[in-house]
Coordinates of C-alpha atoms in Angstrom, one line a residue:
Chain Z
X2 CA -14.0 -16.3 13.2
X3 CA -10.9 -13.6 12.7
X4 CA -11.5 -10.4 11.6
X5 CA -9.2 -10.0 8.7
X6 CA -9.0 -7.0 6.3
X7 CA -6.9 -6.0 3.5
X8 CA -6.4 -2.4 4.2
X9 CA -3.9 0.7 3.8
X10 CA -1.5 1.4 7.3
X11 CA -3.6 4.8 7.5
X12 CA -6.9 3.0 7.7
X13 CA -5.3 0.5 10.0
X14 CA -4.4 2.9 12.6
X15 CA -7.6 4.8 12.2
X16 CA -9.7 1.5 12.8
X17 CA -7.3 0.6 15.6
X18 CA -7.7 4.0 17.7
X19 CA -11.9 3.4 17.2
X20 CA -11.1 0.1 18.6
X21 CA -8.8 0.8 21.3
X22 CA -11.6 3.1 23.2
X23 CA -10.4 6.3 21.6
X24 CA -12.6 9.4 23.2
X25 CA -11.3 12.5 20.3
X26 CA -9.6 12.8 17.2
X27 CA -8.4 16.2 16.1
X28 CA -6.2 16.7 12.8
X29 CA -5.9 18.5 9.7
X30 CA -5.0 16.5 6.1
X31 CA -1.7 16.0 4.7
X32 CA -0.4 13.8 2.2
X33 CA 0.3 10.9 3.4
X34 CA -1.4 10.8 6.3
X35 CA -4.8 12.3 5.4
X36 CA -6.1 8.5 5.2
X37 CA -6.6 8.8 8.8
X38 CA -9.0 11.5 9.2
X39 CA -11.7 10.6 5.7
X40 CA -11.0 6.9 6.9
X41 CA -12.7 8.1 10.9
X42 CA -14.9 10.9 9.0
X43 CA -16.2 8.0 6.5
X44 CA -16.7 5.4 9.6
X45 CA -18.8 7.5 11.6
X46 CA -17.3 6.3 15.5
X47 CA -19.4 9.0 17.3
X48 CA -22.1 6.4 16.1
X49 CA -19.8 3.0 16.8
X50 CA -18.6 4.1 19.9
X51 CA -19.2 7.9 20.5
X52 CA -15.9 9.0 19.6
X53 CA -15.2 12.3 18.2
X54 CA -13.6 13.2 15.0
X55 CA -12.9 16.9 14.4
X56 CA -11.0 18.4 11.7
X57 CA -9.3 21.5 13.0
X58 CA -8.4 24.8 11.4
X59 CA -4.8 23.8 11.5
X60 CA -1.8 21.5 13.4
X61 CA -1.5 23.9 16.0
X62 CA -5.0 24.3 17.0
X63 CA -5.6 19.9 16.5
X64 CA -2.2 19.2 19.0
X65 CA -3.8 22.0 21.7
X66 CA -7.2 20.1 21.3
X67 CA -5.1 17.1 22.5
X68 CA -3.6 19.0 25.3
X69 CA -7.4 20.0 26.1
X70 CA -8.8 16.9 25.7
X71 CA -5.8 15.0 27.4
X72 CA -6.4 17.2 30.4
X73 CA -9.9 15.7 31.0
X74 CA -8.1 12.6 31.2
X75 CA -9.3 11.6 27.7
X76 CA -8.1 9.0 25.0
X77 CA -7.3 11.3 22.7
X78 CA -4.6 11.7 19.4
X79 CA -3.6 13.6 16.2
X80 CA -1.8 12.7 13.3
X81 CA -0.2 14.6 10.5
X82 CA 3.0 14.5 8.6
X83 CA 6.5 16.2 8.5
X84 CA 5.9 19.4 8.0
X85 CA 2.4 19.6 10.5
X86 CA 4.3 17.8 13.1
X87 CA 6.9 20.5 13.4
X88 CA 4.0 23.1 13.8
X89 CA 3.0 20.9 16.9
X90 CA 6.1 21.1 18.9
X91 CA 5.3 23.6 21.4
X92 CA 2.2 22.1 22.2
X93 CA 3.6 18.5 22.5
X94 CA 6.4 20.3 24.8
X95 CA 3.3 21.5 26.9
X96 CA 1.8 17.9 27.0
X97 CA 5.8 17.1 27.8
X98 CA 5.6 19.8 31.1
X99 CA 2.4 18.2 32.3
X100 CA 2.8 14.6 31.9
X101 CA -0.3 14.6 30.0
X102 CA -1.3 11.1 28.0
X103 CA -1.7 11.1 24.5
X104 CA -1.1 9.5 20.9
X105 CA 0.7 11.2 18.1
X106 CA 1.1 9.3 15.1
X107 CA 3.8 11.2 12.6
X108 CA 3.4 9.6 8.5
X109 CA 6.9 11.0 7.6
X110 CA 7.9 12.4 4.0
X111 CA 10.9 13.7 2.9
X112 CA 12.3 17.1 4.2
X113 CA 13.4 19.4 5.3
X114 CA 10.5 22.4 4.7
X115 CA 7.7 20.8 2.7
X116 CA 9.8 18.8 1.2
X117 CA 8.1 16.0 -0.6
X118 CA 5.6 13.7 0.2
X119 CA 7.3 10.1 -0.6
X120 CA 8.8 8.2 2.4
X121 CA 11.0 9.3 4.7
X122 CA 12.9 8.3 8.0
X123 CA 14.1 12.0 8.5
X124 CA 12.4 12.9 11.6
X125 CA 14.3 10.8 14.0
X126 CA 15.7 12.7 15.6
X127 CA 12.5 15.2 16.2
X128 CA 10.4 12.5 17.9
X129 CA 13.3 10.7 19.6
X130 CA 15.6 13.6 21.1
X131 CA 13.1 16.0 21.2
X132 CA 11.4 18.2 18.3
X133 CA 10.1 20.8 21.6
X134 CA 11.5 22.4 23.7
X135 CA 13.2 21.7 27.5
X136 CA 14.3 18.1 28.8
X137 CA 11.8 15.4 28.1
X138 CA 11.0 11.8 26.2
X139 CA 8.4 10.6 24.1
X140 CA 8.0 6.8 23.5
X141 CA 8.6 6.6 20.0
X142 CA 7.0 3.3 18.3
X143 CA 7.9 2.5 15.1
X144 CA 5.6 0.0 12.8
X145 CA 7.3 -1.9 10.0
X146 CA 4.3 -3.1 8.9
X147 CA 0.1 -2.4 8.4
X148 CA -0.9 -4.8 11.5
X149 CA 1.6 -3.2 13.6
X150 CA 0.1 0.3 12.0
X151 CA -3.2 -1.2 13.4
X152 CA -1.8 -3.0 17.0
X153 CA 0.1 0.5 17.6
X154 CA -3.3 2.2 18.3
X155 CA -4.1 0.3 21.3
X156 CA -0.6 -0.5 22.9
X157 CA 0.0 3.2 22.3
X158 CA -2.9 4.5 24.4
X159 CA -2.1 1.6 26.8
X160 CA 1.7 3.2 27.6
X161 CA 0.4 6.6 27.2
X162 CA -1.6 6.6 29.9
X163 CA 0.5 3.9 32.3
X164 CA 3.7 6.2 32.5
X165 CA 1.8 9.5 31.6
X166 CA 3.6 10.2 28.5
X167 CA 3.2 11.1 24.9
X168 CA 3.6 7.9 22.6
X169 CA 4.5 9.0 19.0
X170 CA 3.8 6.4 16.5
X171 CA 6.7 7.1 14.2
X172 CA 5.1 6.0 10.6
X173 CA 6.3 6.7 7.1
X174 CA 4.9 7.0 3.9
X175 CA 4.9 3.9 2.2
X176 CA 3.9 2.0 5.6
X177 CA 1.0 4.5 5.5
X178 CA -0.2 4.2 2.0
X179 CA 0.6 0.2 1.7
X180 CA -2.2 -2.2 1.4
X181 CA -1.5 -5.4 3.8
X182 CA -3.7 -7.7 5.9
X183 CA -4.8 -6.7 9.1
X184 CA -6.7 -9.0 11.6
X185 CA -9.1 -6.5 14.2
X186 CA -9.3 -7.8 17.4
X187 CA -12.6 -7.0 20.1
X188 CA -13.8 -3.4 20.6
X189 CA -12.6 -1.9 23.8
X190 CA -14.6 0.5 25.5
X191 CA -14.0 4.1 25.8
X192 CA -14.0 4.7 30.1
X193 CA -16.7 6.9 31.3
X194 CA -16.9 10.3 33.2
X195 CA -17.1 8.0 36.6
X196 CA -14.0 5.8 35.6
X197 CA -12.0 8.2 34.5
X198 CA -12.3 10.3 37.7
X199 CA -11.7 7.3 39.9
X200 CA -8.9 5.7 37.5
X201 CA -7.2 9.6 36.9
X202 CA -6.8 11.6 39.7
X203 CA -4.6 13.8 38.2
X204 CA -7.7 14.7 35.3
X205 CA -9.8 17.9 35.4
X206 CA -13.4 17.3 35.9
X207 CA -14.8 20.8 35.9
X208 CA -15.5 21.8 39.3
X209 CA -15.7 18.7 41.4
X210 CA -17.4 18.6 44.9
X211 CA -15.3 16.0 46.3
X212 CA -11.7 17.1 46.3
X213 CA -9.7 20.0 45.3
X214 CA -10.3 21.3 41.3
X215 CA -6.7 19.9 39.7
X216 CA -5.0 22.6 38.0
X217 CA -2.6 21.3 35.0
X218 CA 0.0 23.6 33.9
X219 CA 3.4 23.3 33.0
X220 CA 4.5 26.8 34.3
X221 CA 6.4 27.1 37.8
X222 CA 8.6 29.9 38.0
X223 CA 10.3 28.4 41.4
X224 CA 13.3 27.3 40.2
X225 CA 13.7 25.0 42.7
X226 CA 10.4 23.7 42.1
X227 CA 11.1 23.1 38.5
X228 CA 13.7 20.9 39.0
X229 CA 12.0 18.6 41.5
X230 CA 9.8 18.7 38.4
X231 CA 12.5 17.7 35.9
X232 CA 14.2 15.2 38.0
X233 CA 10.8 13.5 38.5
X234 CA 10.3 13.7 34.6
X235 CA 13.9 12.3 34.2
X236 CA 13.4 9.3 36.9
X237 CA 10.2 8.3 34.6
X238 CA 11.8 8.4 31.4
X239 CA 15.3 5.9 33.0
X240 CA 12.2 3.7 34.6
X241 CA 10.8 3.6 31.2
X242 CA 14.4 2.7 29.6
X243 CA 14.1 0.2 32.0
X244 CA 11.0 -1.3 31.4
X245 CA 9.6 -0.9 27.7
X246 CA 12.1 -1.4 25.0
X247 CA 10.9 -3.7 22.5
X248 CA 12.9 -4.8 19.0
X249 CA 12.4 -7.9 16.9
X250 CA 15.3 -9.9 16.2
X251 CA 15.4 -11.4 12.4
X252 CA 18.2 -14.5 11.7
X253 CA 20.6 -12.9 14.3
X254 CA 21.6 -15.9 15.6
X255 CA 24.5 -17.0 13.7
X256 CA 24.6 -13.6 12.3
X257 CA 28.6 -12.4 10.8
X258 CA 27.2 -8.9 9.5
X259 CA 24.1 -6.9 11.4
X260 CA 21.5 -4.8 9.8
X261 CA 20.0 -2.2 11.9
X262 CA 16.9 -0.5 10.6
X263 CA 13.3 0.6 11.8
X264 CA 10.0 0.8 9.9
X265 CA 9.7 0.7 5.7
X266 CA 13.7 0.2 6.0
X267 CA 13.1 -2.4 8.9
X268 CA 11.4 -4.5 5.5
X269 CA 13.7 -3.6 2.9
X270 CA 16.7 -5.2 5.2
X271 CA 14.6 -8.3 5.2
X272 CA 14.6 -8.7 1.8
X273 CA 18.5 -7.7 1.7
X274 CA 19.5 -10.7 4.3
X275 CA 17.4 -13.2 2.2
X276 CA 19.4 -11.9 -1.1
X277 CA 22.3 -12.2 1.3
X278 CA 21.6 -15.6 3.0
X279 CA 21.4 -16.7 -0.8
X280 CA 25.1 -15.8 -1.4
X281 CA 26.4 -17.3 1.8
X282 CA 26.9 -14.0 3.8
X283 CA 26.1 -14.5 7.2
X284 CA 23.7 -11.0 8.3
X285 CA 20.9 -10.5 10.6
X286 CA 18.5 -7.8 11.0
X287 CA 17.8 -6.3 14.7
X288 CA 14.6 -4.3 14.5
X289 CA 14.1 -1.3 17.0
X290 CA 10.3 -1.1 17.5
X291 CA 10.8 1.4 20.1
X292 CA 13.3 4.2 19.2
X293 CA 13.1 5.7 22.5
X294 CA 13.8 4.1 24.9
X295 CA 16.1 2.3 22.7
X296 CA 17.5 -1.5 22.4
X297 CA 21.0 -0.4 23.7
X298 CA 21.7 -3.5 25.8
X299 CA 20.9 -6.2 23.0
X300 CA 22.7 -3.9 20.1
X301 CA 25.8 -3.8 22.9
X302 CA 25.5 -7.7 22.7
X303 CA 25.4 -8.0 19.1
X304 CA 27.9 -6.2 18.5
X305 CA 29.9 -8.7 20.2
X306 CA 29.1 -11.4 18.0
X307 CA 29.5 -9.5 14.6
X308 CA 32.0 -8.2 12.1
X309 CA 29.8 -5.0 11.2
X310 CA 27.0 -3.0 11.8
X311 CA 25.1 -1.5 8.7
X312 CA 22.5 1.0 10.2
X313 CA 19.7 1.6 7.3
X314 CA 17.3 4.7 7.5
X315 CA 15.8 7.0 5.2
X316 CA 17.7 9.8 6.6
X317 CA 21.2 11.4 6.3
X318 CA 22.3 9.1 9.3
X319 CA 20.0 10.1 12.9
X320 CA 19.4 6.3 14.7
X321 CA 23.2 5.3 13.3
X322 CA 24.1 7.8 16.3
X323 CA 22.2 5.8 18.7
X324 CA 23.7 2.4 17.1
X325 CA 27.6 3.7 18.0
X326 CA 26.3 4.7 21.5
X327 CA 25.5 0.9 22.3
X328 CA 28.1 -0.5 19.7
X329 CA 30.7 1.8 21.7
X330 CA 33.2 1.2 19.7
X331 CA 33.2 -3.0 19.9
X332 CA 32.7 -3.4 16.1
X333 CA 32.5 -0.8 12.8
X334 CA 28.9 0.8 12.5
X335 CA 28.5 2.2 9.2
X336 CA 25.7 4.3 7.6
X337 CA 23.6 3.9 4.3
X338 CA 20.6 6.2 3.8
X339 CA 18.4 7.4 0.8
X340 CA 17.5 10.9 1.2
X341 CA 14.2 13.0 0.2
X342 CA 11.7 10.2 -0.4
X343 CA 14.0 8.1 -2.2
X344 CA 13.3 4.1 -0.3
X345 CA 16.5 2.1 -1.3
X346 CA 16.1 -1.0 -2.9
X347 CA 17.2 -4.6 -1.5
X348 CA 19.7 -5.3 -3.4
X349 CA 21.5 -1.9 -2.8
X350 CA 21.6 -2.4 0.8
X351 CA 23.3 -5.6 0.3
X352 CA 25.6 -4.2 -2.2
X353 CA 26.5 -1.7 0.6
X354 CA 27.3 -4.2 3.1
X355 CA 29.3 -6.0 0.8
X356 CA 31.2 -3.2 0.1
X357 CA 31.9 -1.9 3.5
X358 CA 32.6 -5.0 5.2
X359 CA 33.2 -8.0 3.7
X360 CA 35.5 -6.7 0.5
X361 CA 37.8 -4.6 3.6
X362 CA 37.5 -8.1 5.7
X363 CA 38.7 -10.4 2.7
X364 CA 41.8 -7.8 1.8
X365 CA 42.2 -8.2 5.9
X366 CA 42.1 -11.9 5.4
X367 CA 44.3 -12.1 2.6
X368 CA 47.4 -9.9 4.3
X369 CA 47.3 -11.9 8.1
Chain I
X28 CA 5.6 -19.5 -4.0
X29 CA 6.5 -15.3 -4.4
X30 CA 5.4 -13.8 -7.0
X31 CA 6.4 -10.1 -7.3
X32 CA 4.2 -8.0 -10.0
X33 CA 4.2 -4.4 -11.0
X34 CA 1.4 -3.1 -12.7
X35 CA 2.2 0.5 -14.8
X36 CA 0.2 2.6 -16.6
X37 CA -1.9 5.5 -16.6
X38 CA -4.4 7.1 -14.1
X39 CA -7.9 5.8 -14.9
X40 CA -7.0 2.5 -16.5
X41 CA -7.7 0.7 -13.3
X42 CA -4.0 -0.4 -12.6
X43 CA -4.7 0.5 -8.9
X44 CA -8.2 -1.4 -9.0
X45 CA -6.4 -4.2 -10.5
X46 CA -4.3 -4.4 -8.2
X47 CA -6.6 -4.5 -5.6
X48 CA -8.5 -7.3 -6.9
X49 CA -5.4 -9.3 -7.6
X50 CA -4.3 -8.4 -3.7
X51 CA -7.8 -9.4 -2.1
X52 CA -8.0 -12.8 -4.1
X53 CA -4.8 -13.7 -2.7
X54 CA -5.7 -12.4 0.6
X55 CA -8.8 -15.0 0.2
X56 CA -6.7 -18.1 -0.7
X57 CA -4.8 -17.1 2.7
X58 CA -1.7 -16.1 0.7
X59 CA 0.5 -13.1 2.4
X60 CA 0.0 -10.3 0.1
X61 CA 1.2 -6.6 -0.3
X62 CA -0.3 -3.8 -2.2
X63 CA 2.2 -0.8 -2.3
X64 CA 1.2 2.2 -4.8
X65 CA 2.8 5.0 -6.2
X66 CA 1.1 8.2 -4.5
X67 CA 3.7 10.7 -5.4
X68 CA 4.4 13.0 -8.2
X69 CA 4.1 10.5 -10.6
X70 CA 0.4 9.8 -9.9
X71 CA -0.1 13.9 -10.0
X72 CA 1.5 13.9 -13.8
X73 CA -0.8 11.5 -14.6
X74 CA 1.0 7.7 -14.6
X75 CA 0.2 4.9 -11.8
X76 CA 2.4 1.8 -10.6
X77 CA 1.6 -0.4 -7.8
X78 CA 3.8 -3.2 -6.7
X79 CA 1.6 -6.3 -5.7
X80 CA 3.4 -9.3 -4.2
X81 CA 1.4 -12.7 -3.5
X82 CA 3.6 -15.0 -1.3
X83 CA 3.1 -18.4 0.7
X84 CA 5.5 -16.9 3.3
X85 CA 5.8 -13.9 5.4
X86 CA 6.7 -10.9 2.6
X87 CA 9.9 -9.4 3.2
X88 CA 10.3 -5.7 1.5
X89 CA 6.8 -4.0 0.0
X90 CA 8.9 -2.0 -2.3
X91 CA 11.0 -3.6 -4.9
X92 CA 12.7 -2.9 -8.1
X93 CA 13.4 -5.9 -9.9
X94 CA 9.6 -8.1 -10.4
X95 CA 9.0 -11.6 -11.6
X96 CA 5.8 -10.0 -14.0
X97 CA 6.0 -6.5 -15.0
X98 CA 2.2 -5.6 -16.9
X99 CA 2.9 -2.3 -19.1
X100 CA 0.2 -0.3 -19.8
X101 CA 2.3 2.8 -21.5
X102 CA 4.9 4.4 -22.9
X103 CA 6.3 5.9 -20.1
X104 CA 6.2 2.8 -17.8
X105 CA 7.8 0.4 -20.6
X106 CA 10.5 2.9 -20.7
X107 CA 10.5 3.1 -16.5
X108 CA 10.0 -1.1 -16.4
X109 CA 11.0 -3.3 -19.3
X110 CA 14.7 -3.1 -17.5
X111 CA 13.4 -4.2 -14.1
X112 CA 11.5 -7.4 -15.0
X113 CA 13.9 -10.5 -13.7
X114 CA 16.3 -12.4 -15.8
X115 CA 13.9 -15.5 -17.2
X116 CA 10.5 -13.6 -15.7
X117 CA 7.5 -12.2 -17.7
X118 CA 6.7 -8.8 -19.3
X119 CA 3.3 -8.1 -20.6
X120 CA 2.1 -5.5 -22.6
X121 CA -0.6 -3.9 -24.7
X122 CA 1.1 -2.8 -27.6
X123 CA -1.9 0.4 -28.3
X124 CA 0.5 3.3 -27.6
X125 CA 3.3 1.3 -27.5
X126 CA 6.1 3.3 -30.1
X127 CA 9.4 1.2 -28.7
X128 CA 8.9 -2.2 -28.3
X129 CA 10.5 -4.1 -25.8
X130 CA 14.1 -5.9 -26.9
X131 CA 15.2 -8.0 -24.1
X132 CA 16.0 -11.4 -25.1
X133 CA 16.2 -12.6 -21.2
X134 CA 12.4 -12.8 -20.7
X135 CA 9.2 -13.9 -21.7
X136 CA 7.5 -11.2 -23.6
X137 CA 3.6 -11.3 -24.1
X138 CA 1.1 -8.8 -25.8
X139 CA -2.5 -8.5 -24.5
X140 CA -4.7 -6.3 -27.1
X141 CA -6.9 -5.4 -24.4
X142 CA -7.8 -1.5 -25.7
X143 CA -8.8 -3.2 -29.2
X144 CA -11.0 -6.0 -27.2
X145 CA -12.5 -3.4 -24.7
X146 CA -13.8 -1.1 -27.6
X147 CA -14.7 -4.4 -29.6
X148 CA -17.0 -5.1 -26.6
X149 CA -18.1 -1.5 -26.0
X150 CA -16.6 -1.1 -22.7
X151 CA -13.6 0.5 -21.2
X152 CA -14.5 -0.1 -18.3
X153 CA -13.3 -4.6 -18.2
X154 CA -10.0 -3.1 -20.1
X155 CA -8.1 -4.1 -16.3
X156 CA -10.3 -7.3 -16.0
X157 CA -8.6 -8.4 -19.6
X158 CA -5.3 -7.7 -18.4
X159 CA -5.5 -9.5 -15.3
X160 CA -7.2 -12.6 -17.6
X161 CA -3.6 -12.5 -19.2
X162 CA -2.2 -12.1 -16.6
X163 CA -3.5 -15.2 -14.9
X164 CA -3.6 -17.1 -17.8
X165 CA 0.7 -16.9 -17.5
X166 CA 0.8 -16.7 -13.6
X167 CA -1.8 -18.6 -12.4
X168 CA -1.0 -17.4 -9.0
X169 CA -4.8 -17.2 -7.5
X170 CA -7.6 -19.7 -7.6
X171 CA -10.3 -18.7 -10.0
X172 CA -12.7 -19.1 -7.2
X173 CA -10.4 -17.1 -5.3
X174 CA -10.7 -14.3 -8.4
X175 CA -14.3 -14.2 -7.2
X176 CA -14.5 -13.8 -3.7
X177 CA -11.8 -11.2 -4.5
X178 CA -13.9 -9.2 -6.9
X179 CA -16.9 -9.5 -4.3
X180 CA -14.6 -8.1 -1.6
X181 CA -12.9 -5.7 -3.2
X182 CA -16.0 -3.7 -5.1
X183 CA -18.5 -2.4 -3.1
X184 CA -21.9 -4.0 -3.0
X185 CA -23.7 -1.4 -5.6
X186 CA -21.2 -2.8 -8.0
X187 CA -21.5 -6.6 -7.6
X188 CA -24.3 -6.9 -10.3
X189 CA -20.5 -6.4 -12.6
X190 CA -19.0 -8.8 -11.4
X191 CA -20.5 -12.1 -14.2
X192 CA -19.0 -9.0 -16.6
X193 CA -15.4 -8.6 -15.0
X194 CA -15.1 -12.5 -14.6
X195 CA -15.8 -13.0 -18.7
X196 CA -13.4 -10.4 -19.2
X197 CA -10.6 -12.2 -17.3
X198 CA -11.9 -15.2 -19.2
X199 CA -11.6 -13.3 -22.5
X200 CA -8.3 -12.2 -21.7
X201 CA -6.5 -15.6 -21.2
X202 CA -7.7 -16.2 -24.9
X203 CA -6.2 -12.9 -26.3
X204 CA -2.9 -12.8 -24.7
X205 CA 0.0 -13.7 -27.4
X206 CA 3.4 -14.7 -27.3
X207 CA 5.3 -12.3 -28.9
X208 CA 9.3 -13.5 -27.7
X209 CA 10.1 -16.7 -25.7
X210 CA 13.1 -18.2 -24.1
X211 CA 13.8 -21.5 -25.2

């Protein structure tokens, strides 16, 4: 029989990383993210599965108990919001430097500074160009709903730890905080000491007696050096461009108009392009799940087909950068956001859409 | 079948708990359901909304701002909500508290006296099990053996012994809810 649960996105991801084998979680609470750490306090997984929850004394100390933890070649994560992710960057730039596997999971509320703690889309362009310092990638995944909250968990640990790389899961507040159903798949096990040393060579074991002690750090003051390191960082990230995009397509198919939008606005859109679809407009929805690397190619093709391109976020206008990239100038992109922790309602997208595209295309219509 | 419901009123009159129970019942029939609350500033002065949607299909946006039902539990929230019900939908209300009725003459307006009933009966505490009866009573969205395996799920197991209490509450509450202005 399925395993189905009603529960908040929080919970979801916190049951998901017990699931998916997780060996440490370190964080410190915010609002709206602090779900995550009472809901693995409350379920005990150092009893399930010998897991380890550990509230930190701050953001700074949790992200370097991920770079520690990560370094022993360890399933390990922290999550916060805004304001504690930005007091993580140096340390996620360290992970960066030494290509060391981990999860991040960012809830994201309205900015800048502390902000507020409602839903926001505003830290785009931290997690997906690079809130730290010096040349590197995260994968960036970003749920639109609580089971993807929950499936995130797992696939996340599962890329971080194929390409070496830290996989943000790029949340929001009202994904976080929402109550939807979730069905749990099978426990995976956490690896032991013996598999992880045979399955992670690059992993610190202490002093081993069969090979050479791995040193990881991310400081070579060879130039030269350095850049064979940051062209082999750069070859991983085009490789992962390559191989892991992933985006959900929603009644493109004979699509006039195109929404673009990720997470809660991913949702709202939906609703919009039923409204829509009820007045006889023609628009489809193309979902980014991962926001780095990013669904250039299949945004290129839409924008073949369409008239417009509506990019929706939560944000001043970040991802409508990355929409022009791939649009590159074969059809209008256009921007509508709601700004510090404001979630725009359904029917004001579509009044948007309306307005930029389809009144300008019948005044076209009406001069040819 | 969508139906898109926001509860309103204050903190510790069980809106969230409401629904909850309204959420896991649908969740039971196998319906797609949503359960999105307010977490923010408003909860810290003191109000609560959550926006529950029951659906046969896949639910599109968590967060709305125009509802089929709207259940008004205060002041503040019939100022905040009366205007976002839906042309031809439902609002109901408890009118204990209530200073400025609600006008509009494009919906179906119900009173539940659920404060009076509660203190008639000595307990507070089924005040959100009356509303909910009157609320299913009009929108009878969610089996009534769904209501129960909702209420077992949904409370935890020291509390089940309340559950014969919650389900004559909802029972009372379909009796007690009132037109008070109806379309044609």
């Amino acid at each position: 029989m399925k395993d189905i649960r009603l529960m908040k996105g929080n919970e979801a991801i916190a049951e998901g990383v017990i699931r998916a084998g997780c060996d440490g979680y370190f964080g410190y609470p915010i609002t709206p993210q602090s779900e995550v750490l009472e809901y693995l306090m409350m379920n005990k997984p150092e009893e399930r599965t010998g897991m380890i929850v550990l509230q930190a004394e701050s953001e700074i100390a949790s992200i370097h108990m991920v770079y520690g933890g990560a370094g022993c070649g360890k399933r390990v994560m922290t999550s916060s919001s805004s304001p504690g992710i930005s007091l993580m960057q140096e340390g996620i730039s360290f992970l960066a430097g030494t290509e060391l596997p981990c999860l991040l999971l960012n809830v994201v509320r309205g900015g800048p500074g502390l902000g507020t703690i409602q839903p926001s889309q505003s830290d785009y362009f931290q997690a997906v160009k690079g809130g730290g310092h010096g040349d590197y990638k995260m994968i960036v995944l970003a749920p639109a709903s609580v089971q993807e909250m929950y499936d995130f968990a797992k696939l996340g640990f599962e890329l971080a730890f194929k390409h070496r790389i830290q996989v943000m899961v790029l949340s929001d507040g009202a994904i976080g905080q929402m109550m939807e159903k979730v069905e749990l798949d099978e426990q995976v096990p956490r690896l032991t000491d013996e598999e992880i040393a045979i399955k992670y060579p690059w992993a610190t074991l202490g002093k081993p007696t069969t090979r050479e002690r791995n040193i990881i750090t991310s400081l070579d003051l060879d130039p030269v050096k350095q850049e064979k390191i940051n062209i082999h960082l750069q070859e991983k990230f085009r490789h992962i461009e390559q191989t892991e995009v992933r985006f959900e397509s929603f009644m493109c198919e004979d699509a006039e108009y195109l929404f673009v939008a990720y997470g809660s606005s991913a949702r709202v859109c939906q609703k919009a392009i039923q409204l829509g679809r009820a007045k006889g407009i023609k628009v489809g929805l193309l979902r980014p799940i991962t926001l780095f690397p990013y669904p250039t190619q299949e945004i290129a093709r839409l924008s073949k087909q369409v008239k417009g391109i509506l990019s929706v976020e939560m944000s001043a206008g970040q991802m409508v950068e990355d929409v022009r990239l791939a649009a590159n100038g074969a059809v209008p992109v256009e921007h509508y956001g709601r700004l510090g922790g404001i979630i725009p309602a359904p029917d004001e997208v579509l009044n948007v859409l309306e307005e930029k595209f389809i009144a300008k295309n019948n005044h076209g219509r009406s001069a040819n | 079948m969508t139906e898109e419901i926001i509860i309103a009123g204050f903190g510790g009159q069980g809106v969230l708990s409401m629904g909850k129970i309204l959420a896991y019942s649908g969740m039971m029939q196998n319906k797609e359901v949503s359960w999105m609350p307010s977490y923010g500033p408003e909860m810290r002065g003191g109000t609560a909304n959550v926006t529950v949607i029951i659906s046969d299909d896949r639910i599109s946006s968590p967060i709305l701002n125009q509802f089929d039902t709207a259940i008004i539990l205060n002041q503040q929230s019939m100022d905040k909500f009366e205007k976002t019900v839906k042309k031809g939908g439902v609002l109901i209300y408890d009118p204990n508290g209530i200073t400025h009725h609600p006008t509009r003459t494009d919906i179906n307006i119900y009173t539940v006296a659920a404060v009076d009933e509660a203190a008639k009966k000595g307990s507070a505490k089924v005040f959100n099990m009356l509303i909910l009866g009157a609320f299913l009573k009009l929108k009878p969205v969610v089996d009534p053996e769904y209501i129960h395996k909702g209420l077992e799920k949904s409370l935890p197991a020291r509390h089940h012994h309340t559950i014969p209490d919650n389900e004559n509450a909802i029972a009372k509450g379909k009796e007690i809810v009132m037109p008070k202005y109806l379309l044609n």
